[in-house]
Short mmCIF file of C-alpha atoms and ligand atoms in Angstrom, two decimals:
data_model
loop_
_atom_site.label_atom_id
_atom_site.label_comp_id
_atom_site.label_asym_id
_atom_site.label_seq_id
_atom_site.Cartn_x
_atom_site.Cartn_y
_atom_site.Cartn_z
CA MET A 1 0.40 -27.89 14.05
CA THR A 2 -1.01 -28.08 10.50
CA THR A 3 -0.56 -25.05 8.22
CA SER A 4 -3.92 -24.68 6.47
CA ALA A 5 -5.46 -21.27 5.72
CA SER A 6 -6.94 -18.95 8.30
CA ALA A 7 -10.41 -19.67 9.87
CA ALA A 8 -12.81 -17.45 7.93
CA PRO A 9 -16.04 -17.64 6.01
CA ALA A 10 -15.73 -19.63 2.80
CA SER A 11 -18.28 -17.34 1.23
CA ALA A 12 -19.59 -13.99 2.26
CA SER A 13 -23.05 -14.93 1.23
CA LEU A 14 -23.22 -17.75 3.77
CA ASN A 15 -25.37 -17.34 6.87
CA GLY A 16 -25.36 -13.40 6.91
CA GLY A 17 -21.74 -13.34 6.01
CA ARG A 18 -20.65 -15.99 8.57
CA SER A 19 -19.16 -19.33 7.73
CA ALA A 20 -20.86 -22.49 8.96
CA SER A 21 -18.62 -22.29 11.99
CA GLY A 22 -19.94 -18.83 12.71
CA ARG A 23 -16.62 -16.94 12.05
CA CYS A 24 -16.44 -13.63 10.22
CA PHE A 25 -13.66 -11.67 8.54
CA ASN A 26 -12.20 -9.93 11.53
CA PHE A 27 -10.72 -6.61 10.36
CA GLY A 28 -10.18 -5.51 13.97
CA ALA A 29 -7.01 -3.48 14.82
CA GLY A 30 -6.06 -5.65 17.72
CA PRO A 31 -6.54 -7.94 19.45
CA SER A 32 -7.15 -9.43 16.06
CA VAL A 33 -7.48 -12.53 13.90
CA LEU A 34 -5.35 -15.57 14.48
CA PRO A 35 -4.52 -18.31 11.92
CA GLU A 36 -6.79 -21.36 12.10
CA PRO A 37 -4.00 -23.77 12.77
CA VAL A 38 -2.84 -21.65 15.74
CA ILE A 39 -6.38 -21.60 17.15
CA ARG A 40 -6.80 -25.31 16.67
CA GLN A 41 -3.44 -26.05 18.48
CA ILE A 42 -4.43 -23.83 21.38
CA GLN A 43 -7.74 -25.65 21.69
CA GLU A 44 -5.83 -28.93 22.03
CA ASP A 45 -3.22 -27.49 24.44
CA VAL A 46 -5.73 -25.77 26.69
CA TRP A 47 -7.03 -29.28 27.55
CA ASN A 48 -3.80 -31.25 27.88
CA TYR A 49 -0.43 -29.73 27.02
CA LYS A 50 1.92 -32.25 25.40
CA GLY A 51 0.54 -35.16 27.55
CA SER A 52 1.35 -33.37 30.83
CA GLY A 53 -2.27 -33.88 32.07
CA MET A 54 -2.57 -30.13 32.51
CA GLY A 55 -3.71 -27.46 30.11
CA VAL A 56 -1.37 -24.82 28.96
CA LEU A 57 -3.28 -22.19 30.88
CA GLU A 58 -2.68 -24.22 34.06
CA ILE A 59 1.06 -25.11 33.92
CA SER A 60 3.63 -23.47 36.26
CA HIS A 61 5.96 -20.87 34.79
CA ARG A 62 8.74 -22.91 36.54
CA ALA A 63 7.69 -26.27 35.02
CA LYS A 64 9.88 -28.06 32.51
CA HIS A 65 7.17 -27.68 29.94
CA TYR A 66 7.33 -23.93 30.32
CA ASP A 67 11.13 -24.00 30.09
CA GLN A 68 10.73 -25.63 26.76
CA ILE A 69 8.11 -22.99 25.61
CA VAL A 70 10.54 -20.20 26.60
CA ALA A 71 13.48 -21.91 24.77
CA GLU A 72 11.50 -22.53 21.67
CA VAL A 73 9.88 -19.03 21.43
CA ASP A 74 13.39 -17.58 21.65
CA LYS A 75 14.91 -19.86 19.00
CA ASP A 76 11.97 -19.43 16.62
CA ILE A 77 11.71 -15.64 17.00
CA ARG A 78 15.44 -15.36 16.42
CA GLU A 79 15.23 -17.52 13.29
CA ILE A 80 12.27 -15.70 11.57
CA GLY A 81 13.56 -12.23 12.50
CA SER A 82 17.22 -13.07 11.75
CA ILE A 83 18.05 -11.52 15.13
CA PRO A 84 21.78 -11.29 15.80
CA ALA A 85 23.35 -12.91 18.88
CA ASN A 86 24.06 -9.58 20.49
CA TYR A 87 20.32 -8.86 20.92
CA LYS A 88 17.99 -10.30 23.49
CA VAL A 89 14.23 -11.01 23.03
CA LEU A 90 12.35 -10.07 26.25
CA PHE A 91 8.76 -10.30 27.18
CA MET A 92 7.26 -7.89 29.65
CA THR A 93 3.69 -6.83 30.52
CA GLY A 94 2.04 -3.45 30.29
CA GLY A 95 1.75 -3.37 26.54
CA ALA A 96 3.45 -0.88 24.29
CA THR A 97 1.98 1.82 26.44
CA GLY A 98 3.97 0.56 29.42
CA GLN A 99 7.10 1.04 27.37
CA ASN A 100 6.35 4.81 27.10
CA TRP A 101 7.78 5.04 30.68
CA ILE A 102 10.01 2.02 30.63
CA VAL A 103 12.16 3.19 27.68
CA PRO A 104 13.13 6.56 29.12
CA ALA A 105 13.44 4.98 32.60
CA ASN A 106 16.10 2.55 31.29
CA LEU A 107 17.77 4.47 28.52
CA LEU A 108 17.80 8.16 29.40
CA PRO A 109 20.76 9.24 31.44
CA LYS A 110 20.28 11.88 34.18
CA GLY A 111 19.82 15.28 32.49
CA GLY A 112 20.12 13.68 29.03
CA SER A 113 17.86 14.09 26.05
CA ALA A 114 15.81 11.89 23.69
CA ASP A 115 14.34 12.73 20.26
CA TYR A 116 10.81 11.65 19.26
CA ILE A 117 9.39 11.54 15.78
CA ILE A 118 5.64 11.98 15.99
CA THR A 119 3.72 10.36 13.17
CA GLY A 120 0.38 9.52 14.86
CA GLY A 121 -1.60 9.12 18.07
CA TRP A 122 0.54 6.42 19.54
CA ALA A 123 3.77 8.21 18.85
CA GLU A 124 2.21 11.31 20.48
CA ALA A 125 1.35 9.24 23.51
CA SER A 126 4.94 7.97 23.72
CA PHE A 127 6.24 11.61 23.60
CA LYS A 128 3.78 12.81 26.20
CA ASP A 129 4.41 9.91 28.59
CA ALA A 130 8.21 10.30 28.27
CA THR A 131 7.89 14.04 28.98
CA GLN A 132 5.86 13.31 32.08
CA TYR A 133 8.30 10.62 33.18
CA CYS A 134 11.15 13.22 33.01
CA GLN A 135 9.15 15.81 34.91
CA CYS A 136 8.57 13.29 37.68
CA HIS A 137 11.86 11.31 37.78
CA ASN A 138 14.58 12.91 35.62
CA PRO A 139 14.19 16.70 35.94
CA GLY A 140 16.74 18.39 33.71
CA ALA A 141 16.26 15.71 31.03
CA LYS A 142 14.67 16.86 27.80
CA ILE A 143 12.22 15.05 25.43
CA HIS A 144 12.60 16.73 22.09
CA GLN A 145 10.08 16.63 19.30
CA ALA A 146 12.23 16.03 16.26
CA ALA A 147 9.35 16.01 13.78
CA THR A 148 5.60 15.85 13.57
CA SER A 149 3.14 15.06 10.84
CA LYS A 150 0.26 16.62 12.77
CA ASP A 151 0.06 19.63 10.34
CA LYS A 152 -1.58 17.34 7.83
CA GLY A 153 -3.64 15.15 10.22
CA HIS A 154 -0.77 12.60 10.37
CA ASN A 155 -1.38 11.45 6.82
CA TYR A 156 2.28 11.26 5.87
CA ILE A 157 5.80 10.14 7.04
CA PRO A 158 8.23 13.03 7.33
CA ALA A 159 11.22 13.25 4.91
CA ASP A 160 14.72 12.91 6.50
CA ASP A 161 15.46 16.63 5.96
CA ALA A 162 12.33 17.59 7.90
CA ILE A 163 13.55 15.88 11.06
CA ALA A 164 15.53 18.17 13.37
CA TYR A 165 17.55 16.07 15.88
CA SER A 166 18.85 17.58 19.07
CA ALA A 167 22.57 17.84 19.81
CA SER A 168 23.33 14.39 21.32
CA PRO A 169 20.18 12.32 22.03
CA ALA A 170 20.42 9.13 23.95
CA TYR A 171 17.97 7.62 21.43
CA VAL A 172 15.53 8.40 18.66
CA HIS A 173 12.01 7.17 19.20
CA MET A 174 9.87 6.31 16.16
CA THR A 175 6.61 4.36 15.46
CA THR A 176 7.10 2.09 12.47
CA ASN A 177 3.43 1.80 11.58
CA ASN A 178 0.66 4.20 12.64
CA THR A 179 -2.25 2.13 13.45
CA LEU A 180 -4.80 4.93 13.83
CA TYR A 181 -3.92 6.92 10.63
CA GLY A 182 -2.82 4.11 8.41
CA THR A 183 0.68 5.25 7.49
CA GLN A 184 3.90 3.27 7.63
CA TRP A 185 7.65 3.96 7.32
CA HIS A 186 8.98 2.29 4.20
CA ARG A 187 12.48 3.32 5.13
CA VAL A 188 14.60 3.62 8.29
CA PRO A 189 15.10 7.28 9.24
CA LYS A 190 18.66 8.64 8.92
CA VAL A 191 19.51 9.38 12.53
CA PRO A 192 22.81 10.89 13.74
CA ALA A 193 25.64 8.38 13.75
CA GLY A 194 25.79 6.03 16.76
CA VAL A 195 22.38 7.06 18.20
CA PRO A 196 20.15 4.00 18.71
CA ILE A 197 16.67 3.94 17.26
CA VAL A 198 13.94 2.79 19.64
CA ALA A 199 11.00 1.58 17.44
CA ASP A 200 7.42 0.97 18.58
CA ALA A 201 6.64 -1.78 16.02
CA SER A 202 3.33 -2.84 17.70
CA SER A 203 1.33 -2.98 14.47
CA ASP A 204 3.80 -4.15 11.87
CA ILE A 205 6.33 -6.44 13.68
CA PHE A 206 7.24 -9.46 11.67
CA SER A 207 4.94 -8.53 8.75
CA TYR A 208 8.08 -8.02 6.53
CA PRO A 209 11.76 -8.78 6.92
CA ILE A 210 13.34 -6.28 9.22
CA ASP A 211 17.01 -5.38 9.57
CA VAL A 212 17.29 -5.56 13.36
CA THR A 213 20.75 -4.18 13.32
CA LYS A 214 19.39 -0.75 12.37
CA TYR A 215 17.67 -0.52 15.72
CA GLY A 216 18.71 -0.44 19.31
CA VAL A 217 15.30 -1.47 20.59
CA ILE A 218 12.15 -2.82 18.79
CA TYR A 219 9.11 -3.26 21.03
CA GLY A 220 5.29 -3.66 20.91
CA GLY A 221 2.32 -5.59 22.04
CA ALA A 222 2.00 -9.09 20.56
CA GLN A 223 -1.76 -8.81 19.96
CA LYS A 224 -1.79 -7.78 16.31
CA ASN A 225 0.74 -9.71 14.21
CA MET A 226 2.27 -12.05 16.79
CA GLY A 227 -0.53 -13.57 18.95
CA THR A 228 -2.75 -12.30 21.63
CA THR A 229 -2.81 -9.64 24.26
CA GLY A 230 -0.72 -9.88 27.50
CA ALA A 231 2.82 -10.12 26.18
CA THR A 232 4.92 -7.10 25.23
CA PHE A 233 8.04 -8.09 23.14
CA ILE A 234 11.30 -6.16 23.37
CA ILE A 235 14.18 -6.92 21.07
CA ILE A 236 17.11 -5.04 22.51
CA ARG A 237 20.83 -4.76 21.91
CA ASP A 238 23.10 -6.05 24.71
CA ASP A 239 25.09 -2.87 25.15
CA LEU A 240 21.85 -0.93 25.90
CA ILE A 241 20.91 -3.40 28.48
CA GLU A 242 24.30 -3.09 30.07
CA LYS A 243 24.30 0.60 30.21
CA ALA A 244 20.66 0.97 31.17
CA ASN A 245 19.79 2.80 34.47
CA LYS A 246 19.80 0.48 37.47
CA ASP A 247 18.17 2.87 39.91
CA ILE A 248 14.65 2.13 38.74
CA PRO A 249 12.08 -0.39 39.99
CA ARG A 250 13.24 -3.94 39.42
CA MET A 251 10.15 -4.83 37.32
CA CYS A 252 11.00 -2.03 34.92
CA GLN A 253 14.61 -3.04 34.34
CA TYR A 254 15.50 -4.59 31.02
CA GLY A 255 18.52 -6.17 32.67
CA VAL A 256 16.38 -8.04 35.16
CA PHE A 257 14.14 -9.50 32.39
CA ALA A 258 17.26 -10.40 30.34
CA LYS A 259 18.95 -12.29 33.33
CA GLU A 260 15.77 -14.06 34.37
CA GLU A 261 14.50 -15.29 30.99
CA SER A 262 11.58 -12.74 31.13
CA ARG A 263 10.18 -14.43 34.25
CA PRO A 264 11.44 -12.43 37.29
CA ASN A 265 7.72 -12.92 38.41
CA THR A 266 4.83 -14.86 37.05
CA PRO A 267 4.88 -13.98 33.33
CA PRO A 268 1.91 -13.79 30.84
CA HIS A 269 2.74 -17.36 29.89
CA PHE A 270 -0.32 -18.11 27.73
CA ALA A 271 0.39 -15.06 25.61
CA ILE A 272 4.10 -15.86 25.31
CA TYR A 273 3.15 -19.51 24.38
CA THR A 274 0.86 -18.05 21.61
CA VAL A 275 3.66 -15.94 20.28
CA GLY A 276 5.60 -19.20 19.93
CA LEU A 277 2.78 -20.77 17.91
CA MET A 278 2.71 -17.61 15.75
CA ALA A 279 6.36 -17.86 15.11
CA LYS A 280 6.02 -21.54 14.05
CA TRP A 281 3.04 -20.54 11.75
CA ILE A 282 5.15 -17.78 10.16
CA LYS A 283 7.91 -20.33 9.46
CA SER A 284 5.36 -22.65 7.83
CA GLN A 285 4.20 -19.76 5.56
CA GLY A 286 7.74 -19.33 4.20
CA GLY A 287 9.01 -16.74 6.63
CA LEU A 288 8.84 -12.95 6.52
CA ALA A 289 9.73 -12.47 2.87
CA ALA A 290 6.66 -14.60 1.92
CA LEU A 291 4.48 -12.75 4.45
CA LYS A 292 5.62 -9.39 3.11
CA LYS A 293 4.50 -10.44 -0.40
CA ALA A 294 1.17 -11.73 0.91
CA ASN A 295 0.55 -8.64 3.06
CA GLU A 296 1.30 -6.32 0.17
CA GLU A 297 -1.02 -8.26 -2.17
CA LYS A 298 -3.86 -8.28 0.48
CA ALA A 299 -3.65 -4.54 1.15
CA GLY A 300 -3.14 -3.98 -2.63
CA LEU A 301 -6.56 -5.51 -3.34
CA ILE A 302 -8.27 -2.97 -1.07
CA TYR A 303 -6.20 0.03 -2.14
CA ALA A 304 -6.98 -0.79 -5.78
CA ALA A 305 -10.67 -0.68 -5.20
CA LEU A 306 -10.34 2.63 -3.33
CA ASP A 307 -8.26 4.14 -6.19
CA GLU A 308 -10.74 2.88 -8.77
CA CYS A 309 -13.56 4.76 -7.03
CA SER A 310 -11.57 7.75 -5.82
CA GLY A 311 -14.48 10.07 -6.65
CA PHE A 312 -16.44 8.34 -3.88
CA TRP A 313 -13.84 7.28 -1.32
CA ALA A 314 -11.12 9.32 0.36
CA GLY A 315 -8.09 7.38 1.62
CA HIS A 316 -6.42 9.00 4.60
CA ALA A 317 -2.76 8.28 4.01
CA ARG A 318 -0.55 9.79 1.34
CA LYS A 319 0.00 7.15 -1.38
CA GLU A 320 3.72 6.59 -0.85
CA ASP A 321 3.25 6.22 2.93
CA ARG A 322 0.30 3.87 2.88
CA SER A 323 0.33 1.15 5.54
CA MET A 324 0.31 -2.53 4.48
CA MET A 325 -1.46 -3.24 7.76
CA ASN A 326 -4.14 -0.64 8.50
CA ILE A 327 -6.13 0.84 5.53
CA THR A 328 -8.01 3.99 6.48
CA PHE A 329 -10.67 5.52 4.31
CA ARG A 330 -13.98 7.32 4.41
CA ALA A 331 -16.83 8.31 2.15
CA LYS A 332 -16.43 11.78 0.69
CA GLY A 333 -20.20 12.15 0.94
CA GLY A 334 -20.22 12.12 4.79
CA GLU A 335 -20.65 10.05 7.91
CA ALA A 336 -24.09 8.65 7.01
CA LEU A 337 -22.48 6.86 4.10
CA ASP A 338 -19.69 5.51 6.36
CA GLU A 339 -22.41 4.14 8.71
CA ALA A 340 -24.34 2.54 5.88
CA PHE A 341 -21.12 1.02 4.53
CA LEU A 342 -20.26 -0.44 7.93
CA LYS A 343 -23.67 -1.93 8.17
CA LEU A 344 -23.47 -3.50 4.74
CA ALA A 345 -19.99 -4.79 5.43
CA LYS A 346 -21.11 -6.47 8.64
CA GLU A 347 -23.99 -8.10 6.82
CA ASN A 348 -21.44 -9.48 4.48
CA GLY A 349 -19.20 -11.01 7.13
CA CYS A 350 -16.71 -8.07 7.42
CA ASP A 351 -16.55 -6.94 11.06
CA GLY A 352 -14.20 -4.63 13.04
CA LEU A 353 -14.02 -2.02 10.27
CA LYS A 354 -15.05 1.03 12.24
CA GLY A 355 -12.20 3.56 12.36
CA HIS A 356 -10.62 4.57 15.60
CA ARG A 357 -12.58 7.09 17.65
CA SER A 358 -10.00 9.82 16.92
CA THR A 359 -10.15 9.38 13.15
CA GLY A 360 -13.60 8.04 12.23
CA GLY A 361 -14.42 6.49 8.90
CA MET A 362 -13.18 2.94 8.24
CA ARG A 363 -10.05 1.08 9.04
CA ALA A 364 -9.34 -2.28 7.62
CA SER A 365 -6.60 -4.11 9.57
CA THR A 366 -5.03 -6.81 7.47
CA TYR A 367 -2.35 -8.30 9.68
CA ASN A 368 -0.38 -11.44 9.10
CA ALA A 369 -3.15 -13.86 9.92
CA PHE A 370 -5.91 -12.02 7.98
CA PRO A 371 -7.03 -14.09 4.97
CA ARG A 372 -6.68 -12.83 1.40
CA GLU A 373 -10.40 -13.86 0.72
CA GLY A 374 -11.56 -11.24 3.20
CA CYS A 375 -9.61 -8.51 1.37
CA LYS A 376 -11.34 -9.61 -1.89
CA VAL A 377 -14.72 -9.56 -0.31
CA LEU A 378 -14.06 -5.98 1.12
CA ALA A 379 -12.65 -4.73 -2.24
CA ASP A 380 -15.89 -5.89 -3.96
CA LEU A 381 -18.05 -4.21 -1.37
CA ILE A 382 -16.05 -0.94 -1.82
CA ARG A 383 -16.70 -1.02 -5.52
CA ASP A 384 -20.37 -2.01 -5.35
CA PHE A 385 -21.19 0.53 -2.66
CA ALA A 386 -19.59 3.38 -4.60
CA LYS A 387 -21.39 2.31 -7.80
CA LYS A 388 -24.83 2.27 -6.04
CA ASN A 389 -24.38 5.36 -3.99
CA GLY A 390 -22.02 7.51 -6.05
N1 PMP B 1 1.62 1.76 19.65
C1 PMP B 1 1.01 1.34 18.53
C2 PMP B 1 1.61 1.60 17.20
C3 PMP B 1 -0.36 0.78 18.64
O1 PMP B 1 -1.05 0.36 17.56
C4 PMP B 1 -0.88 0.49 19.93
C5 PMP B 1 -2.13 -0.19 20.14
N2 PMP B 1 -3.11 -0.18 19.12
C6 PMP B 1 -0.14 0.94 21.07
C7 PMP B 1 1.07 1.52 20.87
C8 PMP B 1 -0.65 0.74 22.45
O2 PMP B 1 -0.45 -0.60 22.71
P1 PMP B 1 -0.89 -1.30 24.03
O3 PMP B 1 -2.42 -1.35 24.02
O4 PMP B 1 -0.39 -2.67 23.88
O5 PMP B 1 -0.38 -0.55 25.14
#
């Protein structure tokens, strides 16, 4: 795989904002942009994977080529994430949403409790699904809301002293980056000693160096920073696998996936293979420290333009809690201006900017593979539009 820059328009003025190849700046929140070298490699491997005479979409999950994919993904993910030997990297299906049930099913003892920190729509969904899980399958267990940022439209991350943990939770659940509202934890919460943190890191996994040892479980869908849809990654400490409940369906048990290399049945092998290519691409970019720097610079270009025109634009997130992945903003003058901006942006090659249906306005997602040039184009549009319409 070569390591050149991401596939994107060379100039926003080309061809209605498209490059000669017809590609745009894809600000979509996920599934989202992939690096050009990854796409090119997939194109090759879809036809004939490593001389096997079969495409990667067609090989068996029991074939030796797939054995090699599994081994390499594991090795490369461990290397980029500095994942200690006492953690497993698993792949399941069902997305992060599937984990809303799978986490309490595995980790919550009968009649136990778990604490949830609610910082956005996805965190809220995790809380609600866990509550429903307990009502159906673990009556007597308690899902406790330890904190919520709902009072201010989820525009901030709660301080440690605003989080009220229950007496002895089995785990604390948090969402590291709030994709809908554009806030991100820039610290690890101080949880009671010995209580594992279970983190939904769907929208910022491997976008910065993460100290895995601070967490018991880190999970998420791969479709934003680590590839395409279909594979749910779970990085989990061995002791949690060992003590996980065994009286739940086999296809929900972390232990089964750990024992069977994430293939107790036919896995989403194309998605897992794509995670492997992303891991290699991340290595080629200099690893997570280099990506953190690049991601901060990219988001910084857009935030700087919004701050310069703060009379015209309103950012959703409190400054210190701003996400480096999802930048959420709206025109102070109302929705008609948002619509006009989205139209202009699209004409200039910037697509996928419409905010989530629950928040409206604009959301620029600038994940690992998103090119810096696209952030510059958007920042210029933000300035020009404010000047002309302010
Ligand atoms: N959590 C977060 C933080 C997300 O951003 C998303 C999807 N955007 C989800 C959970 C749900 O993920 P999935 O669609 O993979 O179930």
